[in-house]
Amino acid sequence: MEKAAFAIPDLRAFLSALDAAGELTCITEPVAPHFEIAREISRRDGQPVLFENLPGYPGWRIASGYVAQREHYARALGCAPGDLVRRMAEAIAHPQPPAEVEAAPCQEVVETEVDLDRVPIPRYHPLDGGPYITAGITVIHDPDYGRNVSFHRLMRIGRDRFVARIVEQRGTDTAWRKSPAGLPMAVCIGVPPHVLLAAAMSPEKGVDELAVAQALAPTPTVRAKTAPLRIPAGVELVLEGVLTHEFTTEGPFPDLTGTMDGTREQPIFRVTAITHRREPIFHALLPAGLEHKQLMGMPREPTIFAAVNEVAACTGVRITPGGCSWLHAVVQIEKRGPEDGRQAIEAAFRGHPSLKHVVIVETDVDIDDPAAVEWAIATRFQADRGLHVFPDQPSSSLDPSARQAPGAKARTAKMGLDATISWGAEREGYRRMGYE
Ligand SMILES: Cc1cc2nc3c(=O)[nH]c(=O)nc-3n(C[C@H](O)[C@H](O)[C@H](O)COP(=O)(O)O)c2cc1C
């Protein structure tokens, strides 16, 4: 893997570090971007891999799995995995304005004759509605709230256009509804881990995710070539264009839960320019794979952490893989009062509105160990005291068991388990003995 030329923390620098640590698998045999690459990634789910030989796409490479584990983010941020939640919470609380540069690697090649046939956009599964971009971060500018960066899956439908999955009431959706002539949009692919992390967070409206990224690691921006936007300079590929008010059918496509999401009429994204580095690296994120789960779930932990710390002493949060890395969480607190458990439950649902079930444990329970969490439920939880059910709540559209109504927010019943030791109880009787 070649040494990174620019001092900008970019994907190449990160892949070099993984390679130096013996954690990157480089594949030189020819692998087709359609279907075959998904099989190869799925076989190595969670492992960083670089495909260096893509038939029909000379000079292109595809990376996958480089942000599939907490350790990958810890390496990118230069901290221990156990410190990630705190680092993310600090970055959201204290965003920093990114530096602005005039030239950037992501604009070494500029194409205004748009031909997406030249980009290796994978088709992952025969049931998919088409080839998809799954790890592109979307940069837009809201007339009232400023820059917003998030993810939208993009189904390719032509040489210069995609249909985008735009979940209602989030940043891109609200800005697009205020832009009758279309919303200028830039999609960046081949993005360093700290910028992916920030783009997947949902800070308050008006907080610029690139400023959150800058608080995690240097994130200089450069002016896009054809869209009135500044974009992260250290990315591999940029698709500049407009999110129009023309519609077509998007999907089907797998969702985070691993179930196939149905089709919807969604807006068309028309591309006006493509810019990229020489020998660009495309990022293929396997739908419902570990990388998808980690990138969806982990960025929600800091907002839960901050919300619980307003009502109790929160020491840790984990969005758990068993809950599709979206619907379940374990929250660890230092218990200091009889109501701490219930208040932490209610705060966790405020910190992540899509959360469905949450378990509260104390600091002697390892929140990275599902068996330890279950042990706390078995030995410290009583349903007639610690079970809190909240019927008829707004739900994630990802939960097939929720009550779904077209055009309306789904509805669900939420549940919290307070698995902390009952207040005033003799705590010695609850301590787990050990032989060390
Ligand atoms: C890998 C990944 C894929 C995502 N795909 C979509 C999508 O297709 N459409 C969507 O609206 N949100 C999608 N999201 C969620 C949003 O991008 C995410 O919630 C974001 O934080 C919303 O930010 P905002 O509240 O600032 O708009 C995805 C998130 C990740 C991590």
Coordinates of C-alpha atoms and ligand atoms in Angstrom, one line a residue:
M1 CA 0.0 0.0 0.0
E2 CA 1.7 3.3 -1.1
K3 CA 2.6 6.1 1.5
A4 CA 0.0 8.9 1.6
A5 CA 1.3 12.1 -0.2
F6 CA -0.8 14.7 1.6
A7 CA -0.8 15.6 5.3
I8 CA -4.6 15.3 5.2
P9 CA -5.9 12.3 7.2
D10 CA -7.4 10.4 4.4
L11 CA -8.5 6.9 3.5
R12 CA -5.1 6.0 2.1
A13 CA -3.3 7.0 5.3
F14 CA -5.7 4.9 7.3
L15 CA -5.4 1.9 5.0
S16 CA -1.6 2.2 5.2
A17 CA -1.8 2.0 9.0
L18 CA -4.1 -1.1 8.8
D19 CA -1.7 -2.6 6.3
A20 CA 1.4 -1.9 8.5
A21 CA -0.5 -3.6 11.4
G22 CA -1.2 -6.6 9.2
E23 CA -4.9 -5.9 9.4
L24 CA -5.6 -5.3 5.7
T25 CA -6.2 -8.0 3.1
C26 CA -5.2 -6.9 -0.4
I27 CA -6.8 -9.0 -3.2
T28 CA -5.0 -8.9 -6.6
E29 CA -7.1 -11.6 -8.3
P30 CA -9.8 -10.2 -10.6
V31 CA -13.1 -9.7 -8.7
A32 CA -16.3 -8.4 -10.5
P33 CA -18.0 -5.4 -8.7
H34 CA -21.4 -7.0 -9.4
F35 CA -22.5 -9.7 -7.0
E36 CA -19.0 -11.4 -6.8
I37 CA -17.6 -8.6 -4.6
A38 CA -20.6 -8.8 -2.2
R39 CA -19.9 -12.5 -1.7
E40 CA -16.2 -11.8 -1.1
I41 CA -16.9 -9.0 1.4
S42 CA -19.6 -11.1 3.1
R43 CA -17.1 -14.0 3.5
R44 CA -14.8 -11.6 5.4
D45 CA -17.5 -9.6 7.1
G46 CA -15.9 -7.2 9.6
Q47 CA -12.4 -7.5 8.1
P48 CA -10.7 -4.6 6.1
V49 CA -10.1 -5.6 2.5
L50 CA -8.8 -3.9 -0.6
F51 CA -9.8 -5.2 -4.1
E52 CA -7.0 -4.1 -6.5
N53 CA -8.2 -5.8 -9.7
L54 CA -11.7 -4.9 -11.0
P55 CA -12.3 -6.2 -14.5
G56 CA -13.6 -3.3 -16.7
Y57 CA -12.5 -0.6 -14.3
P58 CA -8.8 0.0 -14.9
G59 CA -7.1 2.1 -12.2
W60 CA -10.0 1.7 -9.7
R61 CA -9.8 -0.1 -6.4
I62 CA -12.6 -1.0 -3.9
A63 CA -12.1 -1.0 -0.1
S64 CA -14.5 -2.5 2.4
G65 CA -14.7 -3.3 6.1
Y66 CA -12.3 -0.6 7.3
V67 CA -14.9 0.9 9.8
A68 CA -16.5 -2.4 10.8
Q69 CA -15.1 -2.6 14.4
R70 CA -14.8 -0.2 17.3
E71 CA -11.0 -0.8 17.2
H72 CA -10.9 0.8 13.7
Y73 CA -12.5 4.0 15.0
A74 CA -10.2 4.0 18.0
R75 CA -7.2 3.6 15.7
A76 CA -8.4 6.5 13.5
L77 CA -9.0 8.8 16.6
G78 CA -5.8 7.6 18.4
C79 CA -7.7 6.6 21.5
A80 CA -8.7 3.3 23.4
P81 CA -12.0 1.7 22.2
G82 CA -13.4 2.3 25.7
D83 CA -12.9 6.1 25.3
L84 CA -14.8 6.4 22.0
V85 CA -18.2 7.4 23.5
R86 CA -16.6 10.1 25.5
R87 CA -14.5 11.4 22.5
M88 CA -17.6 11.5 20.3
A89 CA -19.7 13.2 23.0
E90 CA -16.9 15.9 23.4
A91 CA -16.7 16.4 19.7
I92 CA -20.5 17.0 19.4
A93 CA -20.4 19.3 22.4
H94 CA -17.4 21.3 21.1
P95 CA -17.3 21.3 17.3
Q96 CA -14.4 23.1 15.6
P97 CA -14.5 25.1 12.3
P98 CA -12.6 23.0 9.6
A99 CA -9.7 24.6 7.8
E100 CA -10.2 25.7 4.2
V101 CA -7.8 24.7 1.4
E102 CA -7.7 25.8 -2.2
A103 CA -6.6 22.5 -3.8
A104 CA -7.3 18.9 -2.8
P105 CA -6.5 15.4 -3.8
C106 CA -10.2 14.7 -4.5
Q107 CA -10.0 17.0 -7.5
E108 CA -6.9 15.6 -9.2
V109 CA -9.3 14.5 -12.0
V110 CA -12.4 16.6 -12.9
E111 CA -15.0 15.2 -15.3
T112 CA -17.9 17.5 -16.4
E113 CA -18.9 14.9 -19.1
V114 CA -20.7 12.7 -16.6
D115 CA -20.5 9.0 -17.3
L116 CA -21.3 6.8 -14.3
D117 CA -20.5 3.7 -16.4
R118 CA -16.8 4.5 -15.6
V119 CA -17.4 4.2 -11.8
P120 CA -17.4 0.7 -10.2
I121 CA -20.8 1.0 -8.4
P122 CA -21.5 -2.5 -7.1
R123 CA -24.7 -4.5 -7.5
Y124 CA -24.8 -6.4 -4.2
H125 CA -27.8 -8.8 -4.5
P126 CA -30.0 -10.1 -7.4
L127 CA -33.1 -8.8 -5.5
D128 CA -31.7 -5.2 -5.4
G129 CA -33.4 -2.6 -7.5
G130 CA -30.1 -1.8 -9.1
P131 CA -26.4 -0.9 -8.4
Y132 CA -26.1 1.1 -5.2
I133 CA -23.8 3.6 -3.5
T134 CA -24.0 2.6 0.2
A135 CA -21.2 4.6 1.9
G136 CA -21.5 8.0 0.3
I137 CA -21.7 11.0 2.7
T138 CA -24.0 13.7 1.4
V139 CA -23.1 17.4 1.8
I140 CA -25.9 20.0 1.5
H141 CA -26.5 23.5 2.7
D142 CA -29.7 24.4 4.5
P143 CA -30.7 28.0 4.0
D144 CA -31.5 28.3 7.7
Y145 CA -29.2 25.8 9.4
G146 CA -26.1 25.8 7.2
R147 CA -24.1 22.8 6.2
N148 CA -25.5 19.3 6.9
V149 CA -23.7 16.0 6.3
S150 CA -25.4 12.6 6.4
F151 CA -25.8 9.3 4.5
H152 CA -28.3 8.4 1.8
R153 CA -28.2 5.2 -0.2
L154 CA -28.3 6.0 -3.9
M155 CA -29.6 3.6 -6.6
R156 CA -28.1 4.2 -10.0
I157 CA -30.7 4.7 -12.7
G158 CA -28.8 6.2 -15.6
R159 CA -25.4 7.5 -16.9
D160 CA -25.8 10.8 -14.8
R161 CA -28.5 10.0 -12.2
F162 CA -29.5 8.2 -9.1
V163 CA -32.7 7.9 -7.0
A164 CA -31.9 8.7 -3.4
R165 CA -33.5 7.3 -0.2
I166 CA -34.4 10.4 1.8
V167 CA -35.9 9.6 5.3
E168 CA -38.5 12.2 6.2
Q169 CA -37.8 15.1 8.7
R170 CA -34.1 14.7 8.7
G171 CA -31.5 17.4 7.6
T172 CA -31.5 16.6 3.9
D173 CA -35.3 16.2 3.7
T174 CA -36.0 19.5 5.4
A175 CA -33.5 21.5 3.3
W176 CA -34.8 19.9 0.0
R177 CA -38.4 20.8 0.9
K178 CA -37.2 24.5 1.1
S179 CA -35.5 24.3 -2.3
P180 CA -38.1 24.3 -5.1
A181 CA -35.4 24.6 -7.8
G182 CA -33.6 21.6 -6.4
L183 CA -31.0 21.2 -3.7
P184 CA -27.3 21.4 -4.6
M185 CA -25.7 18.2 -3.2
A186 CA -22.3 16.6 -3.2
V187 CA -21.8 12.9 -2.5
C188 CA -18.3 12.0 -1.2
I189 CA -17.0 8.3 -1.3
G190 CA -13.8 6.8 0.0
V191 CA -14.0 8.8 3.2
P192 CA -11.7 8.6 6.3
P193 CA -13.2 7.0 9.4
H194 CA -13.5 10.1 11.6
V195 CA -15.6 11.9 8.8
L196 CA -17.8 8.8 8.3
L197 CA -18.4 8.8 12.1
A198 CA -19.3 12.4 12.2
A199 CA -21.6 12.1 9.2
A200 CA -23.5 9.3 10.9
M201 CA -24.1 11.3 14.0
S202 CA -27.3 13.4 14.5
P203 CA -26.2 16.5 16.4
E204 CA -28.7 19.2 16.9
K205 CA -30.0 21.1 13.8
G206 CA -27.5 23.8 12.9
V207 CA -24.5 21.8 14.1
D208 CA -22.2 21.1 11.1
E209 CA -21.0 17.5 11.1
L210 CA -17.7 18.5 9.4
A211 CA -17.0 20.7 12.5
V212 CA -17.7 17.7 14.6
A213 CA -15.3 15.7 12.4
Q214 CA -12.7 18.5 12.8
A215 CA -13.0 18.1 16.6
L216 CA -12.1 14.4 16.1
A217 CA -9.2 14.9 13.6
P218 CA -8.1 17.4 10.9
T219 CA -10.9 17.8 8.3
P220 CA -10.0 20.5 5.8
T221 CA -12.6 21.5 3.2
V222 CA -12.3 22.5 -0.4
R223 CA -14.7 24.3 -2.7
A224 CA -16.7 21.9 -5.0
K225 CA -16.1 22.4 -8.7
T226 CA -19.8 22.9 -9.9
A227 CA -21.9 23.0 -6.7
P228 CA -22.0 26.0 -4.2
L229 CA -20.6 23.8 -1.4
R230 CA -17.4 23.1 0.5
I231 CA -16.6 19.4 0.9
P232 CA -14.1 17.3 2.8
A233 CA -10.8 17.5 0.9
G234 CA -9.4 14.1 2.0
V235 CA -11.9 11.9 0.1
E236 CA -11.4 9.7 -3.0
L237 CA -14.4 10.5 -5.2
V238 CA -17.0 13.3 -5.3
L239 CA -20.3 13.3 -7.3
E240 CA -21.6 16.9 -7.5
G241 CA -25.1 17.6 -8.6
V242 CA -28.7 18.5 -7.7
L243 CA -31.4 16.7 -5.7
T244 CA -34.3 17.4 -7.9
H245 CA -38.1 17.3 -7.4
E246 CA -38.5 14.6 -10.0
F247 CA -39.4 11.2 -8.6
T248 CA -39.0 7.6 -9.5
T249 CA -39.1 4.2 -7.7
E250 CA -36.3 3.4 -5.3
G251 CA -35.5 -0.1 -4.1
P252 CA -35.9 -2.9 -3.2
F253 CA -32.8 -3.0 -1.1
P254 CA -31.7 -4.7 2.2
D255 CA -32.1 -2.7 5.3
L256 CA -29.9 -2.8 8.5
T257 CA -32.1 -5.5 9.9
G258 CA -31.1 -7.8 7.0
T259 CA -34.7 -7.8 5.8
M260 CA -35.5 -6.4 2.3
D261 CA -36.9 -2.9 2.4
G262 CA -39.8 -2.3 -0.1
T263 CA -40.0 0.3 -2.9
R264 CA -40.9 4.0 -2.6
E265 CA -41.2 6.9 -4.9
Q266 CA -38.1 9.0 -4.0
P267 CA -36.3 12.0 -5.5
I268 CA -33.8 11.9 -8.4
F269 CA -30.2 13.1 -7.8
R270 CA -28.8 14.4 -11.1
V271 CA -24.9 14.5 -11.3
T272 CA -23.3 17.5 -13.0
A273 CA -19.6 16.7 -12.3
I274 CA -17.4 13.9 -11.1
T275 CA -14.1 14.6 -9.4
H276 CA -11.6 12.1 -8.0
R277 CA -8.0 11.2 -7.1
R278 CA -5.8 9.4 -9.5
E279 CA -6.3 5.6 -9.0
P280 CA -9.3 6.2 -6.9
I281 CA -10.5 3.9 -4.1
F282 CA -14.3 3.3 -4.0
H283 CA -15.9 2.3 -0.7
A284 CA -18.3 -0.7 -0.9
L285 CA -20.3 -1.0 2.4
L286 CA -22.1 -4.4 2.5
P287 CA -25.8 -3.7 3.4
A288 CA -26.6 -5.2 6.8
G289 CA -23.0 -6.2 7.2
L290 CA -21.0 -5.4 10.4
E291 CA -19.6 -2.2 8.9
H292 CA -23.2 -1.0 8.2
K293 CA -24.2 -1.9 11.7
Q294 CA -21.2 -0.3 13.4
L295 CA -21.6 2.9 11.4
M296 CA -25.4 3.1 12.1
G297 CA -25.3 2.2 15.8
M298 CA -22.1 3.6 17.4
P299 CA -22.6 7.2 16.5
R300 CA -25.9 7.1 18.5
E301 CA -24.0 6.2 21.7
P302 CA -22.7 9.8 22.4
T303 CA -26.2 11.4 22.2
I304 CA -27.6 8.7 24.6
F305 CA -24.5 9.3 26.9
A306 CA -25.1 13.1 26.9
A307 CA -28.9 12.7 27.6
V308 CA -28.4 10.2 30.5
N309 CA -25.7 12.4 32.0
E310 CA -28.3 15.1 32.4
V311 CA -30.2 12.9 34.9
A312 CA -27.7 10.4 36.3
A313 CA -24.0 9.5 36.3
C314 CA -23.6 7.7 33.0
T315 CA -20.3 5.8 32.5
G316 CA -20.9 3.9 29.3
V317 CA -23.4 3.2 26.5
R318 CA -23.5 0.4 23.9
I319 CA -25.9 0.1 20.9
T320 CA -25.8 -3.7 20.7
P321 CA -25.4 -5.8 17.5
G322 CA -28.3 -8.2 18.6
G323 CA -30.7 -5.2 18.3
C324 CA -29.7 -4.7 14.7
S325 CA -27.3 -2.0 16.0
W326 CA -30.2 0.4 16.1
L327 CA -33.1 -0.7 18.3
H328 CA -31.4 -2.0 21.5
A329 CA -29.0 -0.3 24.0
V330 CA -27.2 -1.1 27.3
V331 CA -26.5 1.9 29.5
Q332 CA -24.1 1.8 32.4
I333 CA -24.5 4.2 35.4
E334 CA -23.0 4.9 38.8
K335 CA -26.2 4.6 40.8
R336 CA -26.6 7.5 43.3
G337 CA -30.4 7.6 43.9
P338 CA -33.6 5.5 43.9
E339 CA -35.0 6.9 40.6
D340 CA -31.7 6.8 38.6
G341 CA -32.6 3.6 36.8
R342 CA -36.1 4.9 35.6
Q343 CA -34.7 8.4 34.7
A344 CA -31.8 6.8 32.7
I345 CA -34.3 4.7 30.7
E346 CA -36.4 7.8 29.8
A347 CA -33.3 9.8 28.9
A348 CA -31.9 7.0 26.7
F349 CA -35.1 7.2 24.6
R350 CA -34.6 11.0 24.3
G351 CA -31.0 10.5 23.3
H352 CA -31.9 8.1 20.4
P353 CA -35.5 8.4 19.3
S354 CA -35.4 5.2 17.3
L355 CA -34.4 3.1 20.4
K356 CA -36.9 0.4 21.2
H357 CA -35.5 -1.5 24.2
V358 CA -32.9 -0.4 26.8
V359 CA -31.2 -2.1 29.8
I360 CA -29.7 -0.1 32.7
V361 CA -26.8 -1.7 34.6
E362 CA -24.2 -0.6 37.2
T363 CA -20.5 -0.1 36.8
D364 CA -19.5 -3.6 37.9
V365 CA -21.3 -5.0 34.8
D366 CA -19.2 -5.3 31.5
I367 CA -21.5 -3.7 28.9
D368 CA -19.4 -5.2 26.1
D369 CA -20.4 -8.7 27.4
P370 CA -24.0 -9.8 26.6
A371 CA -23.7 -12.6 29.1
A372 CA -22.8 -10.2 31.9
V373 CA -25.7 -7.9 31.0
E374 CA -28.1 -10.9 31.1
W375 CA -26.6 -11.9 34.4
A376 CA -27.5 -8.5 35.8
I377 CA -31.1 -8.9 34.5
A378 CA -31.3 -12.4 36.0
T379 CA -29.9 -11.4 39.4
R380 CA -31.0 -7.7 39.9
F381 CA -34.2 -7.1 37.8
Q382 CA -37.7 -7.6 39.0
A383 CA -40.5 -7.1 36.4
D384 CA -43.0 -5.7 39.0
R385 CA -40.4 -3.0 40.0
G386 CA -37.9 -2.4 37.2
L387 CA -40.0 -2.9 34.0
H388 CA -41.0 0.4 32.3
V389 CA -43.3 0.1 29.2
F390 CA -44.2 3.2 27.1
P391 CA -47.0 2.3 24.7
D392 CA -47.8 4.0 21.3
Q393 CA -44.4 5.8 20.8
P394 CA -42.9 7.0 17.5
S395 CA -40.8 4.2 16.0
S396 CA -38.0 3.5 13.5
S397 CA -39.2 2.5 10.1
L398 CA -36.6 -0.3 10.3
D399 CA -38.7 -2.4 12.8
P400 CA -41.0 -4.7 10.8
S401 CA -43.1 -5.4 14.0
A402 CA -44.0 -1.7 14.4
R403 CA -47.4 -0.4 13.3
Q404 CA -46.5 1.1 9.8
A405 CA -48.9 3.5 8.0
P406 CA -47.9 5.0 4.6
G407 CA -46.7 8.6 4.9
A408 CA -46.9 8.5 8.7
K409 CA -44.3 7.8 11.3
A410 CA -44.5 4.2 12.5
R411 CA -45.6 3.5 16.0
T412 CA -44.3 1.1 18.6
A413 CA -44.3 0.2 22.4
K414 CA -40.9 0.9 24.0
M415 CA -39.5 -1.0 27.0
G416 CA -36.8 -0.3 29.6
L417 CA -35.4 -2.7 32.1
D418 CA -33.8 -1.3 35.3
A419 CA -31.2 -4.0 36.1
T420 CA -29.6 -1.9 38.9
I421 CA -29.5 -3.1 42.5
S422 CA -32.6 -1.9 44.3
W423 CA -32.0 1.3 46.3
G424 CA -31.3 0.6 50.0
A425 CA -30.8 -3.1 49.5
E426 CA -27.8 -4.8 51.1
R427 CA -25.4 -4.6 48.0
E428 CA -23.0 -7.3 49.2
G429 CA -25.6 -9.9 48.4
Y430 CA -25.6 -8.8 44.7
R431 CA -21.9 -8.7 44.2
R432 CA -20.5 -11.4 41.8
M433 CA -17.7 -13.2 43.6
G434 CA -14.5 -14.1 41.7
Y435 CA -11.3 -16.1 42.2
E436 CA -8.8 -13.4 41.2
Ligands
LIG1 C1 -24.4 3.5 6.4 C2 -25.6 4.4 6.6 C3 -26.6 4.4 5.6 C4 -27.7 5.3 5.8 N1 -28.6 5.3 4.8 C5 -29.6 6.3 4.9 C6 -30.5 6.4 3.8 O1 -30.5 5.8 2.8 N2 -31.4 7.4 3.9 C7 -31.5 8.2 5.0 O2 -32.3 9.2 5.0 N3 -30.7 8.1 6.1 C8 -29.7 7.1 6.0 N4 -28.9 6.9 7.1 C9 -29.1 7.7 8.3 C10 -28.7 9.1 8.2 O3 -27.7 9.5 7.4 C11 -28.3 9.5 9.6 O4 -29.3 9.3 10.5 C12 -27.8 10.9 9.7 O5 -27.2 11.0 11.0 C13 -29.0 11.9 9.7 O6 -28.4 13.1 9.9 P1 -29.2 14.5 10.0 O7 -30.1 14.2 11.1 O8 -28.1 15.5 10.3 O9 -29.8 14.7 8.7 C14 -27.8 6.1 6.9 C15 -26.8 6.0 7.9 C16 -25.7 5.2 7.7 C17 -24.6 5.2 8.8

